[in-house]
Each structure stands twice: as C-alpha cells, then as structure tokens.
PDB file of C-alpha atoms in Angstrom:
ATOM      1  CA  UNK A  62     110.620 131.711 134.491  1.00  0.00           C
ATOM      2  CA  UNK A  63     110.718 131.831 130.694  1.00  0.00           C
ATOM      3  CA  UNK A  64     111.804 134.837 128.695  1.00  0.00           C
ATOM      4  CA  UNK A  65     108.624 134.655 126.622  1.00  0.00           C
ATOM      5  CA  UNK A  66     106.165 132.737 128.770  1.00  0.00           C
ATOM      6  CA  UNK A  67     106.197 133.723 132.441  1.00  0.00           C
ATOM      7  CA  UNK A  68     103.940 131.711 134.700  1.00  0.00           C
ATOM      8  CA  UNK A  69     100.654 133.156 135.927  1.00  0.00           C
ATOM      9  CA  UNK A  70      99.330 132.513 139.438  1.00  0.00           C
ATOM     10  CA  UNK A  71      95.881 131.543 138.101  1.00  0.00           C
ATOM     11  CA  UNK A  72      94.828 127.902 138.502  1.00  0.00           C
ATOM     12  CA  UNK A  73      91.578 126.029 137.775  1.00  0.00           C
ATOM     13  CA  UNK A  74      91.026 125.349 141.472  1.00  0.00           C
ATOM     14  CA  UNK A  75      91.446 128.937 142.666  1.00  0.00           C
ATOM     15  CA  UNK A  76      90.212 131.016 139.739  1.00  0.00           C
ATOM     16  CA  UNK A  77      87.795 129.076 137.533  1.00  0.00           C
ATOM     17  CA  UNK A  78      84.263 129.240 138.864  1.00  0.00           C
ATOM     18  CA  UNK A  79      81.187 127.376 137.574  1.00  0.00           C
ATOM     19  CA  UNK A  80      78.666 129.526 135.758  1.00  0.00           C
ATOM     20  CA  UNK A  81      75.867 128.258 137.950  1.00  0.00           C
ATOM     21  CA  UNK A  82      73.844 127.085 134.971  1.00  0.00           C
ATOM     22  CA  UNK A  83      74.964 124.249 132.720  1.00  0.00           C
ATOM     23  CA  UNK A  84      73.299 123.017 129.592  1.00  0.00           C
ATOM     24  CA  UNK A  85      72.270 119.379 129.261  1.00  0.00           C
ATOM     25  CA  UNK A  86      75.027 116.887 128.425  1.00  0.00           C
ATOM     26  CA  UNK A  87      73.541 115.990 125.004  1.00  0.00           C
ATOM     27  CA  UNK A  88      73.660 119.659 123.970  1.00  0.00           C
ATOM     28  CA  UNK A  89      77.242 119.926 125.192  1.00  0.00           C
ATOM     29  CA  UNK A  90      78.204 116.882 123.111  1.00  0.00           C
ATOM     30  CA  UNK A  91      76.464 118.416 120.098  1.00  0.00           C
ATOM     31  CA  UNK A  92      78.434 121.625 120.552  1.00  0.00           C
ATOM     32  CA  UNK A  93      81.688 119.713 120.892  1.00  0.00           C
ATOM     33  CA  UNK A  94      80.905 117.858 117.685  1.00  0.00           C
ATOM     34  CA  UNK A  95      80.125 121.157 115.937  1.00  0.00           C
ATOM     35  CA  UNK A  96      83.468 122.617 117.039  1.00  0.00           C
ATOM     36  CA  UNK A  97      85.294 119.580 115.640  1.00  0.00           C
ATOM     37  CA  UNK A  98      83.384 119.826 112.354  1.00  0.00           C
ATOM     38  CA  UNK A  99      84.176 123.530 111.892  1.00  0.00           C
ATOM     39  CA  UNK A 100      87.864 122.986 112.711  1.00  0.00           C
ATOM     40  CA  UNK A 101      88.086 120.085 110.248  1.00  0.00           C
ATOM     41  CA  UNK A 102      86.447 122.213 107.563  1.00  0.00           C
ATOM     42  CA  UNK A 103      89.213 124.770 108.046  1.00  0.00           C
ATOM     43  CA  UNK A 104      91.880 122.080 107.961  1.00  0.00           C
ATOM     44  CA  UNK A 105      90.543 120.964 104.575  1.00  0.00           C
ATOM     45  CA  UNK A 106      91.246 124.464 103.248  1.00  0.00           C
ATOM     46  CA  UNK A 107      94.862 124.559 104.441  1.00  0.00           C
ATOM     47  CA  UNK A 108      96.311 123.381 101.096  1.00  0.00           C
ATOM     48  CA  UNK A 109      94.853 126.518  99.493  1.00  0.00           C
ATOM     49  CA  UNK A 110      97.011 128.678 101.753  1.00  0.00           C
ATOM     50  CA  UNK A 111      96.826 132.396 101.012  1.00  0.00           C
ATOM     51  CA  UNK A 112      94.240 131.875  98.270  1.00  0.00           C
ATOM     52  CA  UNK A 113      91.470 131.645 100.869  1.00  0.00           C
ATOM     53  CA  UNK A 114      89.820 135.107 101.125  1.00  0.00           C
ATOM     54  CA  UNK A 115      90.443 136.901 104.422  1.00  0.00           C
ATOM     55  CA  UNK A 116      86.700 137.292 104.998  1.00  0.00           C
ATOM     56  CA  UNK A 117      86.252 133.519 104.800  1.00  0.00           C
ATOM     57  CA  UNK A 118      88.997 133.023 107.396  1.00  0.00           C
ATOM     58  CA  UNK A 119      87.412 135.642 109.663  1.00  0.00           C
ATOM     59  CA  UNK A 120      84.023 133.975 109.462  1.00  0.00           C
ATOM     60  CA  UNK A 121      85.529 130.534 110.053  1.00  0.00           C
ATOM     61  CA  UNK A 122      87.263 131.783 113.216  1.00  0.00           C
ATOM     62  CA  UNK A 123      84.015 133.265 114.463  1.00  0.00           C
ATOM     63  CA  UNK A 124      82.126 130.048 113.677  1.00  0.00           C
ATOM     64  CA  UNK A 125      84.498 128.085 115.941  1.00  0.00           C
ATOM     65  CA  UNK A 126      83.519 130.258 118.885  1.00  0.00           C
ATOM     66  CA  UNK A 127      79.811 130.178 118.000  1.00  0.00           C
ATOM     67  CA  UNK A 128      79.895 126.392 117.569  1.00  0.00           C
ATOM     68  CA  UNK A 129      81.069 126.156 121.186  1.00  0.00           C
ATOM     69  CA  UNK A 130      77.908 127.976 122.247  1.00  0.00           C
ATOM     70  CA  UNK A 131      79.603 131.322 122.922  1.00  0.00           C
ATOM     71  CA  UNK A 132      78.071 134.497 121.508  1.00  0.00           C
ATOM     72  CA  UNK A 133      80.457 137.121 120.163  1.00  0.00           C
ATOM     73  CA  UNK A 134      80.205 140.885 120.532  1.00  0.00           C
ATOM     74  CA  UNK A 135      82.723 142.976 118.628  1.00  0.00           C
ATOM     75  CA  UNK A 136      83.262 146.711 118.950  1.00  0.00           C
ATOM     76  CA  UNK A 137      85.638 148.703 116.752  1.00  0.00           C
ATOM     77  CA  UNK A 138      87.370 147.752 113.519  1.00  0.00           C
ATOM     78  CA  UNK A 139      90.893 146.851 112.454  1.00  0.00           C
ATOM     79  CA  UNK A 140      92.710 147.796 109.262  1.00  0.00           C
ATOM     80  CA  UNK A 141      92.014 145.002 106.738  1.00  0.00           C
ATOM     81  CA  UNK A 142      95.425 145.155 105.055  1.00  0.00           C
ATOM     82  CA  UNK A 143      99.034 146.117 105.747  1.00  0.00           C
ATOM     83  CA  UNK A 144     101.569 144.939 108.286  1.00  0.00           C
ATOM     84  CA  UNK A 145     100.064 145.093 111.764  1.00  0.00           C
ATOM     85  CA  UNK A 146     101.006 143.685 115.157  1.00  0.00           C
ATOM     86  CA  UNK A 147      97.813 142.435 116.827  1.00  0.00           C
ATOM     87  CA  UNK A 148      98.188 142.208 120.603  1.00  0.00           C
ATOM     88  CA  UNK A 149      95.642 140.976 123.136  1.00  0.00           C
ATOM     89  CA  UNK A 150      95.311 139.804 126.705  1.00  0.00           C
ATOM     90  CA  UNK A 151      95.267 136.021 127.056  1.00  0.00           C
ATOM     91  CA  UNK A 152      92.555 134.077 128.895  1.00  0.00           C
ATOM     92  CA  UNK A 153      91.440 131.072 126.870  1.00  0.00           C
ATOM     93  CA  UNK A 154      92.036 128.889 123.830  1.00  0.00           C
ATOM     94  CA  UNK A 155      89.047 130.816 122.443  1.00  0.00           C
ATOM     95  CA  UNK A 156      91.294 133.889 122.229  1.00  0.00           C
ATOM     96  CA  UNK A 157      93.031 132.515 119.128  1.00  0.00           C
ATOM     97  CA  UNK A 158      89.954 132.254 116.867  1.00  0.00           C
ATOM     98  CA  UNK A 159      88.634 135.523 118.330  1.00  0.00           C
ATOM     99  CA  UNK A 160      91.822 137.314 117.298  1.00  0.00           C
ATOM    100  CA  UNK A 161      91.524 135.674 113.878  1.00  0.00           C
ATOM    101  CA  UNK A 162      87.990 137.036 113.635  1.00  0.00           C
ATOM    102  CA  UNK A 163      89.406 140.547 114.099  1.00  0.00           C
ATOM    103  CA  UNK A 164      91.878 139.970 111.272  1.00  0.00           C
ATOM    104  CA  UNK A 165      93.516 136.782 109.970  1.00  0.00           C
ATOM    105  CA  UNK A 166      97.068 136.763 111.290  1.00  0.00           C
ATOM    106  CA  UNK A 167     100.144 134.611 111.677  1.00  0.00           C
ATOM    107  CA  UNK A 168     100.099 133.610 115.332  1.00  0.00           C
ATOM    108  CA  UNK A 169     103.166 133.422 117.563  1.00  0.00           C
ATOM    109  CA  UNK A 170     103.270 130.180 119.569  1.00  0.00           C
ATOM    110  CA  UNK A 171     105.661 128.203 121.742  1.00  0.00           C
ATOM    111  CA  UNK A 172     107.983 125.809 119.920  1.00  0.00           C
ATOM    112  CA  UNK A 173     106.635 122.809 121.871  1.00  0.00           C
ATOM    113  CA  UNK A 174     103.422 122.956 119.841  1.00  0.00           C
ATOM    114  CA  UNK A 175     105.356 122.106 116.701  1.00  0.00           C
ATOM    115  CA  UNK A 176     106.133 118.682 118.179  1.00  0.00           C
ATOM    116  CA  UNK A 177     102.507 117.884 118.969  1.00  0.00           C
ATOM    117  CA  UNK A 178     101.057 115.021 116.888  1.00  0.00           C
ATOM    118  CA  UNK A 179      98.912 116.302 114.000  1.00  0.00           C
ATOM    119  CA  UNK A 180      98.308 119.720 115.601  1.00  0.00           C
ATOM    120  CA  UNK A 181     101.976 120.688 115.261  1.00  0.00           C
ATOM    121  CA  UNK A 182     102.059 119.973 111.534  1.00  0.00           C
ATOM    122  CA  UNK A 183      98.768 121.796 111.001  1.00  0.00           C
ATOM    123  CA  UNK A 184     100.001 124.830 112.920  1.00  0.00           C
ATOM    124  CA  UNK A 185     103.194 124.928 110.856  1.00  0.00           C
ATOM    125  CA  UNK A 186     101.219 124.736 107.593  1.00  0.00           C
ATOM    126  CA  UNK A 187      98.990 127.514 108.895  1.00  0.00           C
ATOM    127  CA  UNK A 188     101.951 129.890 109.112  1.00  0.00           C
ATOM    128  CA  UNK A 189     102.455 129.895 112.885  1.00  0.00           C
ATOM    129  CA  UNK A 190     105.693 131.569 114.005  1.00  0.00           C
ATOM    130  CA  UNK A 191     107.228 129.293 116.626  1.00  0.00           C
ATOM    131  CA  UNK A 192     109.373 130.690 119.437  1.00  0.00           C
ATOM    132  CA  UNK A 193     111.827 128.963 121.739  1.00  0.00           C
ATOM    133  CA  UNK A 194     110.622 130.307 125.055  1.00  0.00           C
ATOM    134  CA  UNK A 195     113.551 128.966 127.092  1.00  0.00           C
ATOM    135  CA  UNK A 196     116.500 130.295 125.071  1.00  0.00           C
ATOM    136  CA  UNK A 197     117.437 133.925 125.589  1.00  0.00           C
ATOM    137  CA  UNK A 198     119.816 133.730 122.631  1.00  0.00           C
ATOM    138  CA  UNK A 199     116.887 132.907 120.340  1.00  0.00           C
ATOM    139  CA  UNK A 200     115.106 136.145 121.224  1.00  0.00           C
ATOM    140  CA  UNK A 201     116.729 138.444 118.587  1.00  0.00           C
ATOM    141  CA  UNK A 202     116.082 135.907 115.824  1.00  0.00           C
ATOM    142  CA  UNK A 203     112.429 135.571 116.836  1.00  0.00           C
ATOM    143  CA  UNK A 204     111.969 139.345 116.882  1.00  0.00           C
ATOM    144  CA  UNK A 205     113.562 139.512 113.431  1.00  0.00           C
ATOM    145  CA  UNK A 206     111.238 136.824 112.022  1.00  0.00           C
ATOM    146  CA  UNK A 207     108.197 138.667 113.338  1.00  0.00           C
ATOM    147  CA  UNK A 208     109.507 141.931 111.873  1.00  0.00           C
ATOM    148  CA  UNK A 209     110.067 140.268 108.475  1.00  0.00           C
ATOM    149  CA  UNK A 210     106.455 139.058 108.394  1.00  0.00           C
ATOM    150  CA  UNK A 211     105.244 142.539 109.327  1.00  0.00           C
ATOM    151  CA  UNK A 212     107.378 144.168 106.627  1.00  0.00           C
ATOM    152  CA  UNK A 213     105.831 141.779 104.109  1.00  0.00           C
ATOM    153  CA  UNK A 214     102.435 143.311 104.892  1.00  0.00           C
ATOM    154  CA  UNK A 215     101.183 140.469 107.080  1.00  0.00           C
ATOM    155  CA  UNK A 216      99.366 140.709 110.385  1.00  0.00           C
ATOM    156  CA  UNK A 217     101.033 138.920 113.292  1.00  0.00           C
ATOM    157  CA  UNK A 218      99.053 137.989 116.415  1.00  0.00           C
ATOM    158  CA  UNK A 219     100.748 137.953 119.811  1.00  0.00           C
ATOM    159  CA  UNK A 220      99.602 137.501 123.414  1.00  0.00           C
ATOM    160  CA  UNK A 221     102.294 139.584 125.139  1.00  0.00           C
ATOM    161  CA  UNK A 222     101.365 138.505 128.683  1.00  0.00           C
ATOM    162  CA  UNK A 223     103.123 135.252 127.781  1.00  0.00           C
ATOM    163  CA  UNK A 224     100.677 133.130 129.781  1.00  0.00           C
ATOM    164  CA  UNK A 225      96.943 132.718 130.230  1.00  0.00           C
ATOM    165  CA  UNK A 226      95.218 134.530 133.100  1.00  0.00           C
ATOM    166  CA  UNK A 227      91.733 133.975 134.490  1.00  0.00           C
ATOM    167  CA  UNK A 228      90.353 137.307 133.220  1.00  0.00           C
ATOM    168  CA  UNK A 229      89.796 138.857 136.622  1.00  0.00           C
ATOM    169  CA  UNK A 230      93.529 139.281 136.982  1.00  0.00           C
ATOM    170  CA  UNK A 231      95.962 140.032 134.177  1.00  0.00           C
ATOM    171  CA  UNK A 232      99.686 140.058 133.505  1.00  0.00           C
ATOM    172  CA  UNK A 233     101.999 142.748 132.213  1.00  0.00           C
ATOM    173  CA  UNK A 234     102.671 142.945 128.496  1.00  0.00           C
ATOM    174  CA  UNK A 235     106.220 141.820 127.810  1.00  0.00           C
ATOM    175  CA  UNK A 236     108.140 144.024 125.428  1.00  0.00           C
ATOM    176  CA  UNK A 237     109.986 141.827 122.906  1.00  0.00           C
ATOM    177  CA  UNK A 238     107.232 141.595 120.279  1.00  0.00           C
ATOM    178  CA  UNK A 239     106.784 145.360 120.305  1.00  0.00           C
ATOM    179  CA  UNK A 240     110.390 145.744 119.186  1.00  0.00           C
ATOM    180  CA  UNK A 241     109.430 143.872 116.013  1.00  0.00           C
ATOM    181  CA  UNK A 242     106.703 146.449 115.305  1.00  0.00           C
ATOM    182  CA  UNK A 243     109.218 149.266 115.800  1.00  0.00           C
ATOM    183  CA  UNK A 244     111.783 147.560 113.552  1.00  0.00           C
ATOM    184  CA  UNK A 245     109.174 146.991 110.825  1.00  0.00           C
ATOM    185  CA  UNK A 246     107.714 150.505 111.276  1.00  0.00           C
ATOM    186  CA  UNK A 247     104.142 149.211 111.494  1.00  0.00           C
ATOM    187  CA  UNK A 248     101.207 150.056 113.777  1.00  0.00           C
ATOM    188  CA  UNK A 249     100.145 148.076 116.822  1.00  0.00           C
ATOM    189  CA  UNK A 250      96.485 147.047 117.084  1.00  0.00           C
ATOM    190  CA  UNK A 251      95.454 146.448 120.717  1.00  0.00           C
ATOM    191  CA  UNK A 252      92.521 144.097 121.292  1.00  0.00           C
ATOM    192  CA  UNK A 253      90.884 143.617 124.688  1.00  0.00           C
ATOM    193  CA  UNK A 254      89.136 140.278 125.309  1.00  0.00           C
ATOM    194  CA  UNK A 255      86.567 139.672 128.037  1.00  0.00           C
ATOM    195  CA  UNK A 256      84.228 136.771 128.813  1.00  0.00           C
ATOM    196  CA  UNK A 257      80.975 137.309 130.623  1.00  0.00           C
ATOM    197  CA  UNK A 258      77.436 135.987 131.092  1.00  0.00           C
ATOM    198  CA  UNK A 259      74.301 137.331 129.425  1.00  0.00           C
ATOM    199  CA  UNK A 260      73.783 139.865 132.187  1.00  0.00           C
ATOM    200  CA  UNK A 261      77.288 141.262 131.881  1.00  0.00           C
ATOM    201  CA  UNK A 262      78.831 139.526 134.915  1.00  0.00           C
ATOM    202  CA  UNK A 263      82.423 138.482 134.272  1.00  0.00           C
ATOM    203  CA  UNK A 264      82.910 134.725 133.883  1.00  0.00           C
ATOM    204  CA  UNK A 265      86.065 132.677 134.347  1.00  0.00           C
ATOM    205  CA  UNK A 266      84.516 129.526 132.848  1.00  0.00           C
ATOM    206  CA  UNK A 267      86.415 129.901 129.526  1.00  0.00           C
ATOM    207  CA  UNK A 268      89.770 130.409 131.286  1.00  0.00           C
ATOM    208  CA  UNK A 269      92.457 127.895 130.304  1.00  0.00           C
ATOM    209  CA  UNK A 270      94.981 128.297 133.107  1.00  0.00           C
ATOM    210  CA  UNK A 271      97.574 126.439 135.136  1.00  0.00           C
ATOM    211  CA  UNK A 272      97.489 122.674 134.788  1.00  0.00           C
ATOM    212  CA  UNK A 273      94.054 122.726 133.173  1.00  0.00           C
ATOM    213  CA  UNK A 274      93.713 120.252 130.312  1.00  0.00           C
ATOM    214  CA  UNK A 275      92.383 121.327 126.930  1.00  0.00           C
ATOM    215  CA  UNK A 276      89.654 118.680 127.096  1.00  0.00           C
ATOM    216  CA  UNK A 277      88.499 119.893 130.527  1.00  0.00           C
ATOM    217  CA  UNK A 278      88.446 123.488 129.309  1.00  0.00           C
ATOM    218  CA  UNK A 279      86.564 122.538 126.151  1.00  0.00           C
ATOM    219  CA  UNK A 280      83.914 120.665 128.124  1.00  0.00           C
ATOM    220  CA  UNK A 281      83.524 123.552 130.571  1.00  0.00           C
ATOM    221  CA  UNK A 282      82.869 125.957 127.698  1.00  0.00           C
ATOM    222  CA  UNK A 283      80.457 123.776 125.691  1.00  0.00           C
ATOM    223  CA  UNK A 284      78.483 122.813 128.802  1.00  0.00           C
ATOM    224  CA  UNK A 285      78.059 126.404 130.008  1.00  0.00           C
ATOM    225  CA  UNK A 286      74.997 128.479 129.220  1.00  0.00           C
ATOM    226  CA  UNK A 287      74.887 132.148 128.312  1.00  0.00           C
ATOM    227  CA  UNK A 288      78.602 132.753 127.709  1.00  0.00           C
ATOM    228  CA  UNK A 289      79.504 135.878 125.743  1.00  0.00           C
ATOM    229  CA  UNK A 290      82.905 136.839 124.323  1.00  0.00           C
ATOM    230  CA  UNK A 291      83.412 140.592 124.151  1.00  0.00           C
ATOM    231  CA  UNK A 292      86.070 141.754 121.684  1.00  0.00           C
ATOM    232  CA  UNK A 293      87.056 145.399 121.964  1.00  0.00           C
ATOM    233  CA  UNK A 294      89.220 146.535 119.054  1.00  0.00           C
ATOM    234  CA  UNK A 295      90.921 149.651 120.358  1.00  0.00           C
ATOM    235  CA  UNK A 296      92.375 152.474 118.312  1.00  0.00           C
ATOM    236  CA  UNK A 297      95.545 151.396 116.521  1.00  0.00           C
ATOM    237  CA  UNK A 298      98.811 152.898 117.753  1.00  0.00           C
ATOM    238  CA  UNK A 299     100.639 154.325 114.713  1.00  0.00           C
ATOM    239  CA  UNK A 300     104.348 153.845 114.214  1.00  0.00           C
ATOM    240  CA  UNK A 301     106.431 156.709 115.577  1.00  0.00           C
ATOM    241  CA  UNK A 302     104.212 157.761 118.480  1.00  0.00           C
ATOM    242  CA  UNK A 303     106.197 155.713 121.012  1.00  0.00           C
ATOM    243  CA  UNK A 304     109.959 155.623 120.362  1.00  0.00           C
ATOM    244  CA  UNK A 305     110.746 152.577 122.525  1.00  0.00           C
ATOM    245  CA  UNK A 306     109.193 149.185 123.154  1.00  0.00           C
ATOM    246  CA  UNK A 307     108.633 149.818 126.853  1.00  0.00           C
ATOM    247  CA  UNK A 308     106.291 152.773 126.325  1.00  0.00           C
ATOM    248  CA  UNK A 309     104.660 151.050 123.344  1.00  0.00           C
ATOM    249  CA  UNK A 310     103.869 147.935 125.396  1.00  0.00           C
ATOM    250  CA  UNK A 311     102.512 150.087 128.216  1.00  0.00           C
ATOM    251  CA  UNK A 312     100.221 151.997 125.819  1.00  0.00           C
ATOM    252  CA  UNK A 313      98.861 148.752 124.334  1.00  0.00           C
ATOM    253  CA  UNK A 314      98.148 147.173 127.727  1.00  0.00           C
ATOM    254  CA  UNK A 315      94.425 146.661 128.454  1.00  0.00           C
ATOM    255  CA  UNK A 316      93.224 149.502 130.626  1.00  0.00           C
ATOM    256  CA  UNK A 317      95.704 152.009 129.198  1.00  0.00           C
ATOM    257  CA  UNK A 318      94.225 155.414 128.476  1.00  0.00           C
ATOM    258  CA  UNK A 319      93.982 156.190 124.772  1.00  0.00           C
ATOM    259  CA  UNK A 320      95.779 159.461 124.150  1.00  0.00           C
ATOM    260  CA  UNK A 321      93.934 161.843 121.807  1.00  0.00           C
ATOM    261  CA  UNK A 322      96.207 163.168 119.146  1.00  0.00           C
ATOM    262  CA  UNK A 323      98.110 159.935 118.480  1.00  0.00           C
ATOM    263  CA  UNK A 324      97.078 159.984 114.846  1.00  0.00           C
ATOM    264  CA  UNK A 325      97.867 163.683 114.502  1.00  0.00           C
ATOM    265  CA  UNK A 326     101.252 163.247 116.180  1.00  0.00           C
ATOM    266  CA  UNK A 327     102.141 160.425 113.806  1.00  0.00           C
ATOM    267  CA  UNK A 328     101.217 162.495 110.770  1.00  0.00           C
ATOM    268  CA  UNK A 329     103.279 165.510 111.723  1.00  0.00           C
ATOM    269  CA  UNK A 330     106.296 163.597 113.064  1.00  0.00           C
TER     270      UNK A 330
END
C-alpha cells in the first residue's frame, strides 16, 4: 500500500453499473470529439500561464464536463483569492475539471503522470505538483512544496482519499496534505462530489476505478444519458479551528457535521 495512494476495493466489474439508457453511438462520438476540442483549446492557452483570467479557467473546466454530456449543479461558493487547500472525494477523471470549476488550483498528482507522453509535459506546464507515492522519505518535501504554494496565495487541489472510489463507498481522508494547510496557516475548502441521474438516483457510470482504462471510462460517460454532476462547496474551515491534521482531515471528510461557530472561534482565537 502506498503512503499517498492506498488501493480502493472498487472495480469496474463489481461497482460500475450501466445507466440503463445509452445515447446513440453517433452522439457519443460527437461528445467525445467535443471533449477533445475543449481540452485542446485549453492546451493552446498554456503558454499564457497565469495571465489567463481565473474566470476563463473556471468556465473551461466546466465546459469539459458539459462537452461530455454531463450537466453540472453547483451549490455554495469558494473564496476567489488567497491560499486555500481544496479537498474533495475522488470518483472519476471528471473530478479534476469539476474542482477547477470551483476554483482554478494547482493539482497534486502521482509522479508517474509526469512520464506519460504528451500528457506529462502538459501537466507539468500546467503547474501540477507531482508526488512520489512510494517513497516515505519524500513525504516531508511534498508537504513543504504544497505549503509553499499555499503561502504564495495559490489554491492547491487534493483528493485525500488517495484513490478513486465508486461513489457509493468512500475512503478515509489521509492526513498529510492537511499538514501543509496548517503549516501555511490557510483555510481548507471541502468539496463533496456526487454523480447521479436526472431523477436523483446515484450513478456509478462516471467512476474510474480499479483496472478501468481511461478510454473505457470516457466512452461510458459520453454514451450515458441524463448524467448529472453535483458539486457541493461546503463551508471553509478556517485556520486555527483544528490544531492537528488528524482532526482537520476528519472535519473535511464528506459527511462530517459542520460545526456552527467555526468562523467565530477562528476570529477570537
């Protein structure tokens, strides 16, 4: 088991169920083409770096999800500026643009991605913070790099479960990234992601789990009908409310009860 990326028990065969209604193949191909076009449009803007307005990046991230035929429902708001650790449960490759639609952030990703042809170079140019998931000795340095980005006023996006889950089950938030928020003295912004059908029934179709291939997951999403991504932006947890990373990770976990008075406690501390 990795320090950063524990394995989840979810697999395509046991967890991923068909939606029961699939769109015609030509429409699925059209959606796949639209996703590729939107991604390439974003790639063309990479040389501009930080000069691209945050609102443009947010809209681009949302367009990726919409191009795949998935409607997006967002509740709550996130602070538009200042160092913030964005944390969310992890179900699908769609989670990454959805988190970017909340607020553009430097994502934390496994070091193996950096070696991927084309995608690795693009991720590096996009400001991704790579972690060596198999080296315990690398953990303090990774936490320090995240903290440095947070101190610089940047948002950093992390999926603390360390692995994708099907959505009906979930993992426990691992604590290392929360230490970076404590070291940088910045708030934590919990985001809860859920995928469902038009009627509100939970759907595992977007799940990207186990030995699932990205192409298979992509096709499952673009060929499905009536998928909805629900993004719940919960109340931010101010610095100082939780003195240690264990309690901070527990408070940010999806399903945790929001404690009234967090803001007040932070102000008077």
